[in-house]
Amino acid sequence: MTAVTQIPEWEAAGLRREEYERVCALLGRRPNPTELRMFGVMWSEHCAYKHSRPYLKRLPTAGPGVLRGPGENAGVVEVAPGLAAALKVESHNHPSAVDPFHGAATGVGGILRDVLSMGARPVALLDSLRFGPPEDPQSRRLREGVVAGISHYGNSVGVPVVGGEVLYEDCYRANPLVNVACVGLLPSSRVFGSAAAGPGNSVVYAGARTGRDGIGGAAFASEQLEETSAESDRGAVQIGDPFAGKLLIEATLEALQTGAVVALQDMGAAGITCAAAEMSARGRTGMVLYLDRVPRRERGMTPAEVLLSESQERMLLVVQRGREEEVLRAYRRWGLHAEVVGQVTAEPVLRAYDGDALVVELPPSALTDAPTYRVPEQEPQARRALRDADLSGLPKPDPAQALLSLLRSPSVVSKRPIYTQYDHMVQLRTVVPPGADAAVLRLLEAPPRGIALSVDGNGRISYLDPWAGGAAAVCEATLNVACVGARPVAVTDGLNLGNPERPEVAWELAGVVDGIADACRALGVPVVGGNVSLYNESEHGAVYPTPVVACLGVMEDVTRALSTGFGAAGDVVALVGSDRVSLGGSEYLRTLHGKVAGAPVRPDLGLHRRLLDVLVRAAEEGLVRSAHDLSEGGLAVALAEACVAGGIGARCTLSPELFGIQTDLSLFGEGPSRVLVSVPPERYEAFAALCARAGVPLRLLGYVGGDQLHLRLPDAEVAVPVVELRSAWEAYR
Amino acid sequence: MMRDPRFAVVVFPGSNCDRDCLHVLRDVLGYPAEFVWHEEEDLSGFDAVVLPGGFSYGDYLRPGAVAATSPVVRAVRRFAGAGGLVVGICNGFQVLLEAGLLPGALVRNRGATFRCEWTTLRVERADTPFTSLYAPGEVVRMPIAHGDGRYHAPPEVLEELEQRGQVVFRYVDRDGRTTPEANPNGSLHHIAGLANREGNVLGLMPHPERCSEAVLGGQDGRRLFESMYRWLRDRALLAAGRTR
């Protein structure tokens, strides 16, 4: 038998040696084992954003309608006089890799409670998913599990999943990405926060009981996935209970009505430790917690287990002294546990007692102020070479066949078999259901006003050019929202990357954040919150840097929402926006030629801003009948989708003067800020005048009509019946 | 003076269409309507009861099974026995079956997945308190959203249901034909909704409250609530006439 090597205690807790030394210096003593474990989790990348915080400071976070920016559990922005929306995106990548069903389900539960923590009723969810190719049985199993998990939790809790996106690449085989965004509504005058204020006020625990599940989940999310993860890390995955989640929403909203709640926060990553530390630190107060009052599911739990459990469906509240009973009553009416477990203290110290024994005594800020790291950023030579790859001389497939192949490609194909598994209608707000460029929800509180939502991101573009990928995610999300006629007012971003300790990933992170920051600044759209998930790597390598951006837009009148599909024969078909396209990073290059290479187009942000404005005004003035953003597959795929959605054909000419003579580039080239519109002929002049005044290029392509998509190019002619386009686009695998 | 018919919308822990039903009844149609908590045992003062969709008590056993034993469902049973109008929508339909107020069962969808989509239905009976404003045989559009909506019953029960004309809604295609593709969940006899023998209890899987306003894509569901209102008002008028 070999000698057992002693792992140092800090390493077992997940800290570096120098971090441990820093903890000792902060405390002026060595932490006890329980305290050390709390530091291990609180100073994990997942909780502390050690590698991303310095970059995130670059994001613009303020704006005229912003009521709460980053730093709270969700951002809050005004959407109508007196009415605000809370929004946030969060990832659940590692848990979903290990246990797709429960991993994804608890991801939904967690983001719902972040929005609830602001005092908002959750009204919509969106999911942004990345998997390996569906031909791979393992990837398909992951996808089915994740979709079933989201469906299970979202449907049961009664919050509609109104939109999302699913994209596939080899790099996500072992490490799928599961990002879920949530939007909630609340009165602007009653935004809640998480700062624990008022020494003497009570700390109330509410919701499900505490068990041993999910202990160390945050730390697990901050490591690379190993081959053996599926077995050994299952204990780090929490099990969600949507029924308890639903009760917690109703009971919490009822408790907030009492006026006795001072602050609240979800007990998510790092459980009660994180909630107590963050709430105290934000309030510049302390807390004393009596752990034996915490409702438990299991006997014999140690103080550390109680403090670090990530059992789901639990909230921590600060309640005015003397009014505890009103709050407890609300939870108990809904059949939930609710107990006073401690007090807020003036002295900024977090103390926890197990019976009479003081087991934890820490300054909250020590737990929340983890060190940050800057890793030298280094673009890999190979990446530059990939971006500079010569894309001329590619074989030229038959354009009609290429179009059908692209429509069948898993990333382009209709996602109907996924979104019909989600209840997307509950709460009676969904005016434009999933399947369009953006979902539109009416605001019952402020009719006929509505909000539009879209979530977008393209890892392939970010891989080739991180800045372009970050900026493109913002451009696409805002453009999708504008395509239904809504004005983008805020975004929340989810960043998914590999191991940030590698210079290559640091370079990707810096580029992606700069791209988002520059785009948001240029467009005047603030980032009101977000999420960073790092260490998305397996032994097969890192995922593409994958920023996903969820955008919230506001529209004055939901009945003016534009459709995606062509609507009437005789309407003018036109392309509005940028003329710049590239095959670099395109779906065409990937699907038809098996390559991820080339330089994607970097957005012209000034033009993009003007384009957003044109679309919103065109919708408000009723100038256009349909609008559809060009994304994967370029112009040809957008035309095909507009035909299929409208059940009608179109006849277009792509003249060499405007589109050049390279057929594949004209049809399938991709670039930001491009929208396909159909315009009633009598309004075309007014629309053209609007574009001209705004300085946005407008290219007339042809007319809606017939039962086939007919495209004339300098050296090719494409004619495909709409029924054939439809059967290709509906070939979901 | 005659009182307006009053609607109760039952709230079970886990109901999630309760607010939607109340919205349609009260805000869209202007009827007197209020929530009734699952522990309530007294439904006096109400003329109609809506059991809304959702996942009552989490539905971890069989959908509707726990709710069927709740105090309010005991009250609903008495209420129905006395001739009150009861409509169970989606999970509410499941509750009515589990409570024995309607025959048969709803099991996992054919295909085993949850389905949220628009369906087309044929109104088989336009002479019930719930459907008097529809035309007999009319084809209407209503959305479904369920994982357990496949109607099942033994052959003799189905036979009896058909003979007595208790099937109120059937899944059909746009032309009113009962094709396999038009049946979203594999329900036997394409049953989407059925009534009890007396005709005062209706259960249906589709969601009429989700199609009661044009802005949501259709308003074929609205007439179901309007039919109930009219029937109750007419009954009250008749009763008032008799007592005079």
PDB file of N, CA and C in Angstrom, chain B residues 18 32 36 46 51 55 63 73 75 78 93 106 111 115 131 137 162 164 174 176-177 187 194 201 220:
ATOM      1  N   ASP B  18     -55.058  29.952 -12.543  1.00  0.00           N
ATOM      2  CA  ASP B  18     -56.099  30.574 -11.716  1.00  0.00           C
ATOM      3  C   ASP B  18     -56.220  32.065 -12.023  1.00  0.00           C
ATOM      4  N   PRO B  32     -68.878  38.989 -12.047  1.00  0.00           N
ATOM      5  CA  PRO B  32     -68.399  38.888 -10.668  1.00  0.00           C
ATOM      6  C   PRO B  32     -67.650  37.557 -10.502  1.00  0.00           C
ATOM      7  N   VAL B  36     -61.168  31.193  -4.734  1.00  0.00           N
ATOM      8  CA  VAL B  36     -61.575  30.415  -3.566  1.00  0.00           C
ATOM      9  C   VAL B  36     -60.425  29.486  -3.199  1.00  0.00           C
ATOM     10  N   PHE B  46     -71.981  31.252  -4.730  1.00  0.00           N
ATOM     11  CA  PHE B  46     -71.445  31.135  -6.092  1.00  0.00           C
ATOM     12  C   PHE B  46     -72.427  30.358  -6.970  1.00  0.00           C
ATOM     13  N   LEU B  51     -62.398  25.085 -12.046  1.00  0.00           N
ATOM     14  CA  LEU B  51     -61.178  24.444 -11.553  1.00  0.00           C
ATOM     15  C   LEU B  51     -60.125  24.682 -12.621  1.00  0.00           C
ATOM     16  N   PHE B  55     -50.599  22.522 -11.799  1.00  0.00           N
ATOM     17  CA  PHE B  55     -50.057  21.274 -11.257  1.00  0.00           C
ATOM     18  C   PHE B  55     -50.423  21.245  -9.781  1.00  0.00           C
ATOM     19  N   PRO B  63     -51.889  13.269 -11.812  1.00  0.00           N
ATOM     20  CA  PRO B  63     -52.437  14.621 -11.891  1.00  0.00           C
ATOM     21  C   PRO B  63     -53.842  14.679 -11.303  1.00  0.00           C
ATOM     22  N   VAL B  73     -62.807  20.463  -2.999  1.00  0.00           N
ATOM     23  CA  VAL B  73     -63.407  19.545  -3.974  1.00  0.00           C
ATOM     24  C   VAL B  73     -64.583  18.797  -3.353  1.00  0.00           C
ATOM     25  N   ALA B  75     -66.544  20.252  -1.381  1.00  0.00           N
ATOM     26  CA  ALA B  75     -67.589  21.275  -1.542  1.00  0.00           C
ATOM     27  C   ALA B  75     -68.074  21.335  -2.985  1.00  0.00           C
ATOM     28  N   ARG B  78     -70.629  18.651  -3.651  1.00  0.00           N
ATOM     29  CA  ARG B  78     -71.968  19.024  -3.159  1.00  0.00           C
ATOM     30  C   ARG B  78     -72.595  20.078  -4.071  1.00  0.00           C
ATOM     31  N   PHE B  93     -59.802  19.397 -15.193  1.00  0.00           N
ATOM     32  CA  PHE B  93     -60.444  18.212 -15.783  1.00  0.00           C
ATOM     33  C   PHE B  93     -59.901  16.967 -15.085  1.00  0.00           C
ATOM     34  N   LEU B 106     -57.212  10.483 -17.471  1.00  0.00           N
ATOM     35  CA  LEU B 106     -56.305  11.136 -18.414  1.00  0.00           C
ATOM     36  C   LEU B 106     -54.907  10.611 -18.150  1.00  0.00           C
ATOM     37  N   GLY B 111     -46.667   9.722 -27.293  1.00  0.00           N
ATOM     38  CA  GLY B 111     -45.445  10.465 -27.589  1.00  0.00           C
ATOM     39  C   GLY B 111     -44.740  10.926 -26.320  1.00  0.00           C
ATOM     40  N   ARG B 115     -47.184  18.910 -24.567  1.00  0.00           N
ATOM     41  CA  ARG B 115     -47.441  19.631 -25.819  1.00  0.00           C
ATOM     42  C   ARG B 115     -48.229  20.899 -25.567  1.00  0.00           C
ATOM     43  N   THR B 131     -72.052  25.498 -23.787  1.00  0.00           N
ATOM     44  CA  THR B 131     -71.797  25.586 -25.229  1.00  0.00           C
ATOM     45  C   THR B 131     -72.951  26.161 -26.025  1.00  0.00           C
ATOM     46  N   GLY B 137     -71.667  21.169 -34.157  1.00  0.00           N
ATOM     47  CA  GLY B 137     -70.716  20.750 -35.180  1.00  0.00           C
ATOM     48  C   GLY B 137     -69.711  21.815 -35.574  1.00  0.00           C
ATOM     49  N   GLU B 162     -70.858   7.984 -25.483  1.00  0.00           N
ATOM     50  CA  GLU B 162     -71.292   8.331 -26.837  1.00  0.00           C
ATOM     51  C   GLU B 162     -72.823   8.259 -26.941  1.00  0.00           C
ATOM     52  N   ARG B 164     -75.053   8.554 -24.629  1.00  0.00           N
ATOM     53  CA  ARG B 164     -75.735   9.613 -23.883  1.00  0.00           C
ATOM     54  C   ARG B 164     -75.352  11.009 -24.368  1.00  0.00           C
ATOM     55  N   ARG B 174     -58.964  20.853 -39.480  1.00  0.00           N
ATOM     56  CA  ARG B 174     -59.644  22.101 -39.788  1.00  0.00           C
ATOM     57  C   ARG B 174     -60.970  21.888 -40.518  1.00  0.00           C
ATOM     58  N   GLY B 176     -62.953  19.478 -39.748  1.00  0.00           N
ATOM     59  CA  GLY B 176     -63.884  18.816 -38.850  1.00  0.00           C
ATOM     60  C   GLY B 176     -63.793  17.304 -38.845  1.00  0.00           C
ATOM     61  N   ARG B 177     -62.703  16.772 -39.427  1.00  0.00           N
ATOM     62  CA  ARG B 177     -62.562  15.311 -39.484  1.00  0.00           C
ATOM     63  C   ARG B 177     -61.661  14.797 -38.362  1.00  0.00           C
ATOM     64  N   SER B 187     -55.984  10.671 -27.398  1.00  0.00           N
ATOM     65  CA  SER B 187     -57.224  10.439 -26.643  1.00  0.00           C
ATOM     66  C   SER B 187     -58.137   9.466 -27.372  1.00  0.00           C
ATOM     67  N   LEU B 194     -65.680  16.511 -21.967  1.00  0.00           N
ATOM     68  CA  LEU B 194     -66.922  15.778 -21.780  1.00  0.00           C
ATOM     69  C   LEU B 194     -67.681  16.282 -20.566  1.00  0.00           C
ATOM     70  N   VAL B 201     -71.611  19.535 -15.251  1.00  0.00           N
ATOM     71  CA  VAL B 201     -70.166  19.459 -14.977  1.00  0.00           C
ATOM     72  C   VAL B 201     -69.457  19.173 -16.296  1.00  0.00           C
ATOM     73  N   ASP B 220     -62.175  31.929 -29.563  1.00  0.00           N
ATOM     74  CA  ASP B 220     -63.222  30.908 -29.568  1.00  0.00           C
ATOM     75  C   ASP B 220     -63.570  30.416 -28.163  1.00  0.00           C
TER      76      ASP B 220
END
